[in-house]
Short mmCIF file of C-alpha atoms in Angstrom, two decimals:
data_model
loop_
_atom_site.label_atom_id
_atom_site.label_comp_id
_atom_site.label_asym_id
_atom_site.label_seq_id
_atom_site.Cartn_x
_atom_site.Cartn_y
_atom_site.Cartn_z
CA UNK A 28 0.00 0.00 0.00
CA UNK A 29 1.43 3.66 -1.13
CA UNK A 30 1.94 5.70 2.03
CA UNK A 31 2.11 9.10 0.82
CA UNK A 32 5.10 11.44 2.73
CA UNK A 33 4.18 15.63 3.62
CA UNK A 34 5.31 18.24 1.04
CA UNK A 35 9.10 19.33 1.51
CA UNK A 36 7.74 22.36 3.11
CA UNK A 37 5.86 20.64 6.02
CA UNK A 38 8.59 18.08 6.21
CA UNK A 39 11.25 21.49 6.85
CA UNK A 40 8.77 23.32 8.83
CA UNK A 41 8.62 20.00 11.33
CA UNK A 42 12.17 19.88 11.47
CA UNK A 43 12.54 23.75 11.90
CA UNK A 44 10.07 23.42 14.67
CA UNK A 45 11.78 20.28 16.00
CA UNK A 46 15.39 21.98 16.19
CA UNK A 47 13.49 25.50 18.12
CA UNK A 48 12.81 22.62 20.58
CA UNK A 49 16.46 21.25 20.48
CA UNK A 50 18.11 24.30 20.97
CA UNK A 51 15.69 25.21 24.32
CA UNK A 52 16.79 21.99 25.70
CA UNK A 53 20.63 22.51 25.23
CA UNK A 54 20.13 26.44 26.38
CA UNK A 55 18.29 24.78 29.59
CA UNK A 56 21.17 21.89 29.88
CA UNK A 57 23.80 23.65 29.48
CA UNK A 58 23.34 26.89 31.63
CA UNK A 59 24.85 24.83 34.51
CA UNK A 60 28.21 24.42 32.68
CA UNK A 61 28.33 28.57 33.39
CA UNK A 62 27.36 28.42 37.06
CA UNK A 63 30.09 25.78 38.24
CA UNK A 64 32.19 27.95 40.76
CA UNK A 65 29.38 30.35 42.44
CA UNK A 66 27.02 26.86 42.87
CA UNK A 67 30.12 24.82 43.91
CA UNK A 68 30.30 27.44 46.61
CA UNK A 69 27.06 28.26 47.78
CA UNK A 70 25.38 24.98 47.81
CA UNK A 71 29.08 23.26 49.34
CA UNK A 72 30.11 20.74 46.69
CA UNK A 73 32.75 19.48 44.77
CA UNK A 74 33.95 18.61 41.14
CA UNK A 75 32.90 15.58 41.15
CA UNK A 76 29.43 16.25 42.03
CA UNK A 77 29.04 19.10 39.46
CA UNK A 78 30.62 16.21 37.15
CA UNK A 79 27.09 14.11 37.97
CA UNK A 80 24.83 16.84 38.14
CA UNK A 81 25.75 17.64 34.72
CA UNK A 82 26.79 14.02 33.64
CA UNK A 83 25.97 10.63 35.36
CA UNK A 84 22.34 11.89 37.14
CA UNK A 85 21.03 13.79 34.28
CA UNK A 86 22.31 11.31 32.06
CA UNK A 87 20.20 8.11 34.05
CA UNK A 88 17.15 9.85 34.21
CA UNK A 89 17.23 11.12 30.94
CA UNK A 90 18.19 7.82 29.02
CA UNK A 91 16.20 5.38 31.71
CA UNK A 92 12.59 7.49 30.38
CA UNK A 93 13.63 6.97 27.17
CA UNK A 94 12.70 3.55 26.72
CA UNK A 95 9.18 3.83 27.69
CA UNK A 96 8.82 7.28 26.19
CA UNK A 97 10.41 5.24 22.96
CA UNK A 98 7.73 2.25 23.46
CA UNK A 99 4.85 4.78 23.52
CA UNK A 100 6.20 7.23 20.54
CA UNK A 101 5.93 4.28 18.30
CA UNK A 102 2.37 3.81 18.68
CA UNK A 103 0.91 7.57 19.95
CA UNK A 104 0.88 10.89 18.76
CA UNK A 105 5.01 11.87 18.70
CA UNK A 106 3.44 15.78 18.59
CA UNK A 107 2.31 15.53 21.76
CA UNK A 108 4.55 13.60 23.74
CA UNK A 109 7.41 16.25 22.61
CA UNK A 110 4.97 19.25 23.61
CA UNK A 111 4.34 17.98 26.83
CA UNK A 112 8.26 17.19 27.35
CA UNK A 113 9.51 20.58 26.61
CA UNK A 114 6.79 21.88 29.11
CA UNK A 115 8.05 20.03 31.78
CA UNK A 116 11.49 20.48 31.38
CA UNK A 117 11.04 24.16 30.96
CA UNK A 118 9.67 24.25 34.27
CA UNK A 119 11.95 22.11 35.97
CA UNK A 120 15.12 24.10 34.55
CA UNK A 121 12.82 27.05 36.39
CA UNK A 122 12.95 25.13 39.37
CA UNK A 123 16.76 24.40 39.38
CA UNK A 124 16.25 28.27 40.66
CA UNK A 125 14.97 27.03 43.98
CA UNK A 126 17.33 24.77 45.10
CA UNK A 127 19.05 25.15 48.41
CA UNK A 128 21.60 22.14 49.10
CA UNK A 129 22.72 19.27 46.07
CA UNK A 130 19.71 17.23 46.18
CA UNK A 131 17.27 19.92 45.61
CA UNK A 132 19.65 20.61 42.52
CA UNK A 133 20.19 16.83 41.72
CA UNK A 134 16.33 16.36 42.11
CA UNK A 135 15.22 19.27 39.66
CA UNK A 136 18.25 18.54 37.05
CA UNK A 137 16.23 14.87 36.94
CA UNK A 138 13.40 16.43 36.10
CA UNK A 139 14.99 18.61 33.21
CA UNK A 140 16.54 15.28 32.27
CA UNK A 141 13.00 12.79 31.98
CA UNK A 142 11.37 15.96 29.84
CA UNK A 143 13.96 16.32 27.40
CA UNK A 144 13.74 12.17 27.08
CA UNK A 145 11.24 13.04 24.74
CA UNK A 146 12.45 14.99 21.91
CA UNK A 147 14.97 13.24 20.28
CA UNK A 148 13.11 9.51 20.33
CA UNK A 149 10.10 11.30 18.73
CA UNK A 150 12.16 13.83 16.58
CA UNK A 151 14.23 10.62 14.68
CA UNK A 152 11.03 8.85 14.24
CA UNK A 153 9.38 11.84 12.92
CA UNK A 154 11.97 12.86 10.76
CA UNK A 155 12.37 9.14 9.09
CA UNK A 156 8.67 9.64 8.34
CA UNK A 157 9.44 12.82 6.82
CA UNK A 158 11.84 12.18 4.40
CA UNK A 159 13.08 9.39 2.00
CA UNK A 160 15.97 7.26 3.04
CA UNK A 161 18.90 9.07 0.90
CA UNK A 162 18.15 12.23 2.33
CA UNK A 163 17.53 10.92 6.00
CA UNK A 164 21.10 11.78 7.33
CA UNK A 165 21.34 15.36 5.84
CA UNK A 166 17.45 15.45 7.13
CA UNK A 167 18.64 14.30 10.89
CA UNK A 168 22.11 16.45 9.97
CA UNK A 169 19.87 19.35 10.55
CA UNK A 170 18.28 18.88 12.95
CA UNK A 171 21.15 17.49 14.84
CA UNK A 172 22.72 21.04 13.99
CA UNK A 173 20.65 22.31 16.86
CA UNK A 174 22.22 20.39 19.51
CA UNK A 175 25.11 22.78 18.94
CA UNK A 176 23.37 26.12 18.11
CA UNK A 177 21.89 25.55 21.38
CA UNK A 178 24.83 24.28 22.66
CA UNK A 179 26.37 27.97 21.08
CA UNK A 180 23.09 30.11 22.47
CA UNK A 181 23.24 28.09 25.83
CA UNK A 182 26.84 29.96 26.33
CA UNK A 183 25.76 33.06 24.78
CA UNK A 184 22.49 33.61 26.55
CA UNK A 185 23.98 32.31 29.60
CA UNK A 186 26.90 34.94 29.45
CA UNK A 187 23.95 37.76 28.92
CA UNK A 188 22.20 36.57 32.02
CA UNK A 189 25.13 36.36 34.17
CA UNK A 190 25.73 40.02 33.21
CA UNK A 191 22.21 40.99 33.62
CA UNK A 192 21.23 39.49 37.01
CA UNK A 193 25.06 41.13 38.24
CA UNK A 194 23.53 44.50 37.31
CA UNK A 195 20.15 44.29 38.61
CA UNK A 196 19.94 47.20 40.42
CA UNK A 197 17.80 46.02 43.39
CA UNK A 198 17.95 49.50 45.25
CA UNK A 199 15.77 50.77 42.94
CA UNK A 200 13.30 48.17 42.59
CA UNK A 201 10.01 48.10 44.91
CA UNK A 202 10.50 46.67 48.11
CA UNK A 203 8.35 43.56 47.54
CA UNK A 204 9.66 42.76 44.40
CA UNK A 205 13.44 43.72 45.52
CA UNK A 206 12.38 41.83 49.03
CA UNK A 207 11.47 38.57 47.06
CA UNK A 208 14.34 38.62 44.16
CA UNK A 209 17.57 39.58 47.12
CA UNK A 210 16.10 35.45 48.67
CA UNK A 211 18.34 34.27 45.66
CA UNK A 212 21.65 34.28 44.32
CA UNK A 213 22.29 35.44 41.13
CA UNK A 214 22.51 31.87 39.70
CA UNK A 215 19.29 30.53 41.09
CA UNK A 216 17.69 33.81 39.35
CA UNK A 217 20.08 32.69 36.26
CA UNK A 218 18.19 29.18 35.84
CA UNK A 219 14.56 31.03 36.30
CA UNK A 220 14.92 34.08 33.52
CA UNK A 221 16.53 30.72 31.31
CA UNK A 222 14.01 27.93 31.46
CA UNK A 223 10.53 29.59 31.65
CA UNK A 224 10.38 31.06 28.00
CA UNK A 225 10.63 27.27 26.93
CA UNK A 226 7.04 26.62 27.89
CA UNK A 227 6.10 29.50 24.73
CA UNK A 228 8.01 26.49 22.48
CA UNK A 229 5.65 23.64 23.91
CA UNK A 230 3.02 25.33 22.38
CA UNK A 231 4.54 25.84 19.39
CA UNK A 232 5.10 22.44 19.09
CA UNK A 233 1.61 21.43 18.71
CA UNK A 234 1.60 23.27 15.48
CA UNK A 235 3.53 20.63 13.23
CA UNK A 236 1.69 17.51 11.56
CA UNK A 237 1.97 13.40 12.36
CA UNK A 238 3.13 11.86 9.75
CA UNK A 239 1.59 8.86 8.07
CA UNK A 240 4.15 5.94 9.35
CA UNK A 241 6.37 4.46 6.66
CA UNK A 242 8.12 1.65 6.41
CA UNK A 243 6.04 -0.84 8.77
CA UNK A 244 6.97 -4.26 9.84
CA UNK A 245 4.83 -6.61 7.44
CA UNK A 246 2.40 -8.44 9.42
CA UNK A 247 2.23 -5.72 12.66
CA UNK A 248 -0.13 -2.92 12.53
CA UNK A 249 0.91 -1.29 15.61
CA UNK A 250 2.87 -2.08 18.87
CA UNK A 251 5.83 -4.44 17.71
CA UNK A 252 5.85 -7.07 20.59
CA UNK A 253 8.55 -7.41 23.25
CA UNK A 254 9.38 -11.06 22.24
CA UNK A 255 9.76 -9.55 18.24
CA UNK A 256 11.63 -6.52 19.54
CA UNK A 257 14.19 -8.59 21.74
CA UNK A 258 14.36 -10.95 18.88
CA UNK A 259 15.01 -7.86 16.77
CA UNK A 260 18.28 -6.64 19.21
CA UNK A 261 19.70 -10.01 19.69
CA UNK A 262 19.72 -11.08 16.10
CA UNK A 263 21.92 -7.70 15.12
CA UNK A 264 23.57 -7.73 18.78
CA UNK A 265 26.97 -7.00 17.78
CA UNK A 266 26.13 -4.01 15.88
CA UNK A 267 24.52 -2.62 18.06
CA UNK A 268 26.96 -3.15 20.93
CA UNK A 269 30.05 -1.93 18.10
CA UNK A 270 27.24 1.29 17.73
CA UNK A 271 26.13 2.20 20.79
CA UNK A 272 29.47 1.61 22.33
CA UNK A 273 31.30 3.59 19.64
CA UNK A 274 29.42 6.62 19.04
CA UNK A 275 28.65 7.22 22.86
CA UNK A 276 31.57 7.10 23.82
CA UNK A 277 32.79 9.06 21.02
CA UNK A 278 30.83 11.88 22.10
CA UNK A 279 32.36 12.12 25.32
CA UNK A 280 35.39 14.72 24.18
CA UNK A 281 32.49 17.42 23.19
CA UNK A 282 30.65 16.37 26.57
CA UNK A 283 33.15 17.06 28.27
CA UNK A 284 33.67 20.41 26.52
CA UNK A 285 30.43 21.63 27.23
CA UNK A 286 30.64 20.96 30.93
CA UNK A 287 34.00 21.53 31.99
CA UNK A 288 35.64 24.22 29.01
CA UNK A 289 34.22 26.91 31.19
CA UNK A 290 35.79 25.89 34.41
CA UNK A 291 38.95 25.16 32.19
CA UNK A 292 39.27 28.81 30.99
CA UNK A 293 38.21 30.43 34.39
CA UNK A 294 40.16 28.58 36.56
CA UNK A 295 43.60 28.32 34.00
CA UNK A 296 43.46 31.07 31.27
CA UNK A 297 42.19 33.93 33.19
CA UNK A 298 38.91 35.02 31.73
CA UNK A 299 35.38 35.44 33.59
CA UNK A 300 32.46 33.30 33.53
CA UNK A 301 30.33 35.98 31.00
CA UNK A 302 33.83 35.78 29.02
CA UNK A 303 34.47 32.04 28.66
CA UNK A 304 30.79 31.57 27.85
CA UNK A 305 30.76 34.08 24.85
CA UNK A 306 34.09 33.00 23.46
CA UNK A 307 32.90 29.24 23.55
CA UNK A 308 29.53 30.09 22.62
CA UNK A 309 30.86 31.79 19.27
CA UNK A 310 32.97 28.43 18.52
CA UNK A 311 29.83 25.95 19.08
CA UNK A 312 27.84 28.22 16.96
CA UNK A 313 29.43 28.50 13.91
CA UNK A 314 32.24 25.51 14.30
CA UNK A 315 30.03 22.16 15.18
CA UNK A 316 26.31 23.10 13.70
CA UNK A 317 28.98 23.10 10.46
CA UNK A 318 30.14 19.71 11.57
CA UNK A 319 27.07 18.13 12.06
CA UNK A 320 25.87 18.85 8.69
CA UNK A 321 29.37 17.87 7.17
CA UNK A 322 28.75 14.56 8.61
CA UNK A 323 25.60 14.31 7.54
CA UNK A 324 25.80 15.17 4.02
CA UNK A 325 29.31 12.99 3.69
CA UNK A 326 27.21 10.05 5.00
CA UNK A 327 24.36 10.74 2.02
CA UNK A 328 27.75 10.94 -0.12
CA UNK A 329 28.87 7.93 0.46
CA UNK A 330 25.88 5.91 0.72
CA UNK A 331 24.80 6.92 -2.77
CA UNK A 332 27.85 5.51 -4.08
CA UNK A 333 27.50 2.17 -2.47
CA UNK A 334 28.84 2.48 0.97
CA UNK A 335 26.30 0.97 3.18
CA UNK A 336 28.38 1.30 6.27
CA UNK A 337 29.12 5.42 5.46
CA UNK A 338 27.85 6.60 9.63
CA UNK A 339 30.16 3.99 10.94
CA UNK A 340 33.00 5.19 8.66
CA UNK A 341 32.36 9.08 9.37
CA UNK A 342 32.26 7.83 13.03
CA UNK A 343 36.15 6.10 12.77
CA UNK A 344 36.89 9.98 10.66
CA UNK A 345 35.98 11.49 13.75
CA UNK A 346 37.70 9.63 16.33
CA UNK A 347 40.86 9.41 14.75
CA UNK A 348 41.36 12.97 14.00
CA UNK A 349 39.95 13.69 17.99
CA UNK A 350 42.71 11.84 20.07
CA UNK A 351 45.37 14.07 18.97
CA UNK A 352 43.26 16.95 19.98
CA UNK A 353 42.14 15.84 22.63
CA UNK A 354 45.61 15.29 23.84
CA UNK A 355 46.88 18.61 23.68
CA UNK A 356 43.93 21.36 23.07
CA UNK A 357 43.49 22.01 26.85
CA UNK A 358 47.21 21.96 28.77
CA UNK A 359 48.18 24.53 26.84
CA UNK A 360 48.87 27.66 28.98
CA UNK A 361 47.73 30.06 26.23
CA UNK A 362 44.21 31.30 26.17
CA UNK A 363 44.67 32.07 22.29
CA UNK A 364 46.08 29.03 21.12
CA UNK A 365 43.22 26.58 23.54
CA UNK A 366 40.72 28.59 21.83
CA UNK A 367 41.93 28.23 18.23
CA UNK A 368 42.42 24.64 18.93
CA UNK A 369 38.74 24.64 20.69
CA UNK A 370 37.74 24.89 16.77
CA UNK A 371 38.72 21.45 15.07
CA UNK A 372 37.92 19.96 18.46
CA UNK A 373 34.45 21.27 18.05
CA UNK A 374 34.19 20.23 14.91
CA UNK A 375 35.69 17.05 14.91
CA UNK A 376 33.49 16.18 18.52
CA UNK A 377 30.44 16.88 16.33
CA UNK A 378 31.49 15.16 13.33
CA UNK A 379 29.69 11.85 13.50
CA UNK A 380 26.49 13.19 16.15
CA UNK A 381 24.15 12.55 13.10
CA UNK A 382 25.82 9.56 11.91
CA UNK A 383 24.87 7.43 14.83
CA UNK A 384 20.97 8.45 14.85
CA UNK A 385 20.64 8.03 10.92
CA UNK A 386 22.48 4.72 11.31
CA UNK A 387 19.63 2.97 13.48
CA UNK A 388 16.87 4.59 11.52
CA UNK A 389 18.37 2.57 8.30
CA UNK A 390 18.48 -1.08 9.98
CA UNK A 391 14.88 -0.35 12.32
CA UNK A 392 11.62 -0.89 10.92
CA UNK A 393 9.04 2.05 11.67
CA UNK A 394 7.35 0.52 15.02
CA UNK A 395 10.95 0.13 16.19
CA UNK A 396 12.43 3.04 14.82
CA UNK A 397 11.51 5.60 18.47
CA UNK A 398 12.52 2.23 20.49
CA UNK A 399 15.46 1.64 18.83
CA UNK A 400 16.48 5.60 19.07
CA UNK A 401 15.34 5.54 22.92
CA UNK A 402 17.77 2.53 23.41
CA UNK A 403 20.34 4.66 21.93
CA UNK A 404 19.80 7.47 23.77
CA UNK A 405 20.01 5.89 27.02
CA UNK A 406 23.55 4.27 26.12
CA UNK A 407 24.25 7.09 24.54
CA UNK A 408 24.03 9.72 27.59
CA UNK A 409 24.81 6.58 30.37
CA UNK A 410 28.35 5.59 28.74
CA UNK A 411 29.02 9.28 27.31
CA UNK A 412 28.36 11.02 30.64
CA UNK A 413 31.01 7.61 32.64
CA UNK A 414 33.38 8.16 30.33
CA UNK A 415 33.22 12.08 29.78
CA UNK A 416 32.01 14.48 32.26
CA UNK A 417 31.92 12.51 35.40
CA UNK A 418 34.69 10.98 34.75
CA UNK A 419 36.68 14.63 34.38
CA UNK A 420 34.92 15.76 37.81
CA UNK A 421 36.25 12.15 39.41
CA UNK A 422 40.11 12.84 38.13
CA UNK A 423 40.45 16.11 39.14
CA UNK A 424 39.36 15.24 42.69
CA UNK A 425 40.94 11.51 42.95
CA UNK A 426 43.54 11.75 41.00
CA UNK A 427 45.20 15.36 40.60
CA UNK A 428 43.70 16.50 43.60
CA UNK A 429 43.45 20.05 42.53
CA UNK A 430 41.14 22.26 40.82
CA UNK A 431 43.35 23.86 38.27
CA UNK A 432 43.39 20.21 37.21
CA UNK A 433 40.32 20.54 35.26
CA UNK A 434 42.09 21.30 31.76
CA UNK A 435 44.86 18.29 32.08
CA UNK A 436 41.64 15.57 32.83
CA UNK A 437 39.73 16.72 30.18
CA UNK A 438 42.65 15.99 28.05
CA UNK A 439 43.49 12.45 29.98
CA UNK A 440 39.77 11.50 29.29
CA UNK A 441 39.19 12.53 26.03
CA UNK A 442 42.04 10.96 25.04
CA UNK A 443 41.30 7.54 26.51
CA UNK A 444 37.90 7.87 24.92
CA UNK A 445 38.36 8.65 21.46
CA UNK A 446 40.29 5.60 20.18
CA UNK A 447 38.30 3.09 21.95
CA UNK A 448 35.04 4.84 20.83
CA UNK A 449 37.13 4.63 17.03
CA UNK A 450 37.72 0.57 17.38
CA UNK A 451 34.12 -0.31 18.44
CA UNK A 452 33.39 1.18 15.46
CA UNK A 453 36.16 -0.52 13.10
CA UNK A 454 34.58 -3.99 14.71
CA UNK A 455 31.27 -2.62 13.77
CA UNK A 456 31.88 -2.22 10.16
CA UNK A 457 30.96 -4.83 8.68
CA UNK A 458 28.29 -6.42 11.20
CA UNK A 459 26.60 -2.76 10.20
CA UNK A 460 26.99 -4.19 6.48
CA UNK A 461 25.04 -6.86 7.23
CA UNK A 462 22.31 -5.51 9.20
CA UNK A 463 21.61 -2.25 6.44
CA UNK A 464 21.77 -5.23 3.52
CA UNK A 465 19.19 -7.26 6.03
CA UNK A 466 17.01 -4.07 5.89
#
């Protein structure tokens, strides 16, 4: 039966739409990565709990709800389960404002996590519904872009806040509203003006169409079963361990970028927090949305002349060109030269992020396709957050024991990272072969 796709221009509009909602969720993520010292001091904590407030418990949370969230995409209306998860995580990024001590913070930083579970199982799934399959990658390319805009307006916007709560002149104000804003420190009121214009996006997010589902499992109208979707995993097990193993832990160098570059350049090079964030912001924004659609489009490339395994070979790119980088970009003592290596370090982190969703939408069928992605996810932020940003918090405290440490584990863990992320994938090669020719 024919199964007719949108126009191009409801397909873009979706994905527009969709990456509004992507960048909200990094600006909402990533604001933390820009409040490290003042929150380390007023709430009484160390590196290696900022390491899992921004990596391991975010990262649980986040991945663990996106297996049901998955199971229910695949079957329910995808519109509405992202509108509903930008809503709450808008609110709970609000609520990171009212936290007192680390589990207050640890409690409302879950919360951001389980609502932004729902955008990117739902976004893949809509997006394969979207398009055909040669123009999925530079489709999910796009899209993918927005990680890193966001991740480029998170620092931005974040720099603009820090500088307008600091000049808040609360002399001047009236004495109830100066009363109630002087309970909170400038960060807490930093997380509030951030995450509460996000719930304007949820309801722009009701304004894009379902697509009709294509490419259905013959013989399943619906729901896939657990015993078919189990059956599904362990008959293409080793591709999926080589994937999920390989590109998660290949995006631990840019994790850790995102979290700890901040605290590198404050602590080491000398600049402020409003500083560090614009500078890095600038990078991100023009430097990785460019690498995520590189690796896109070279993945289109080389599928269209035969290569089947093309996001596994723009993954080994990536990871072979990062462990030199990683190795060096941040001991250097020179703010100019960490920042000009910050740029291929960007780039080359975001390389292969669209590679490893378009990868799994070419070996899933349709009911599978927002499990699948969900599965991914939640390896995906579990091993990327171990091996990247909690790790970095864990070997400044246990193993340099200082915190102008920071920029020399960043550099330990990427470096670690990046070639074992690059052999998973070389042993994934051609077990990827087989499951794509399967498909």
């Amino acid at each position: 039966m024919s199964r007719s796709r949108p126009s191009p221009l409801v397909a873009w509009y979706a994905v527009g739409v969709l990456m509004i909602a992507f960048i909200f969720s990094f600006l909402d993520r990533l604001i933390l990565s820009l409040l490290v010292p003042p929150i380390m001091r007023d709430l009484q904590i160390d590196n290696f709990a900022i390491g899992l407030l921004g990596g391991l418990y975010f990262a649980v949370f986040y991945a663990l709800m996106g297996l049901p969230i998955g199971r229910l995409a695949d079957r329910g209306s995808r519109r509405l389960i992202v509108a509903a998860g930008i809503f709450l995580w808008s609110l709970m990024t609000a609520a990171c404002g009212l936290a007192r001590n680390f589990w207050h913070l640890a409690l409302a930083r879950v919360g951001v996590g389980v609502g932004e579970a729902t955008l990117s199982p739902c976004a893949y799934s809509l997006i394969s519904d979207y398009f055909p399959k040669d123009r999925i990658g530079t489709a999910l390319g796009v899209f993918q872009c927005a990680a890193f805009i966001g991740a480029g307006i998170a620092f931005l916007v974040g720099a603009q806040v820090i500088d307008l709560v600091a000049a808040i002149p609360f002399e001047r104000l009236p004495g109830g509203l100066a009363g109630f804003l002087t309970q909170f420190k400038p960060w807490q009121l930093a997380f509030m003006i951030v995450g509460l214009p996000g719930i304007l996006v949820a309801l722009l997010a009701l304004t894009i169409r379902e697509p009709v589902r294509q490419g259905l499992m013959e013989g399943v109208e619906q729901r896939i079963p657990w015993p078919k979707v189990l059956a599904f995993f362990s008959a293409h097990r080793r591709m999926f361990l080589a994937h999920f193993c390989g590109f998660a832990i290949l995006a631990a160098p840019i994790a850790n970028m995102l979290l700890w570059g901040p605290t590198h350049m404050i602590r080491n090079l000398g600049y402020s927090a409003s500083e560090s964030g614009r500078l890095l912001g600038w990078i991100l924004l023009f430097c990785s949305p460019a690498a995520v659609f590189a690796g896109g489009w070279l993945t289109d490339f080389m599928r269209r002349r035969g290569r089947v395994d093309a996001p596994f070979l723009v993954g080994i790119i990536a990871a072979a060109v990062l462990t030199p980088l990683c190795l060096i970009t941040t001991q250097l003592q020179s703010g100019f030269w960490t920042l000009a290596l910050f740029v291929p370090y960007a780039f080359f982190g975001c390389f292969a992020v669209a590679s490893g969703p378009a990868a799994l939408q070419l070996v899933a069928p349709n009911q599978l396709r927002a499990t699948v992605s969900a599965v991914w996810m939640l390896a995906l932020n579990i091993l990327s957050a171990i091996a990247g940003p909690t790790a970095v918090g864990f070997v400044i405290d246990s193993v340099f024991g200082y915190d102008e440490a920071v920029g020399r584990s960043i550099a330990v863990v990427g470096a670690i990272a990046s070639p074992i992320a690059g052999l998973f994938l070389l042993y994934g090669l051609k077990h990827f072969r087989a499951a794509a020719r399967a498909a």
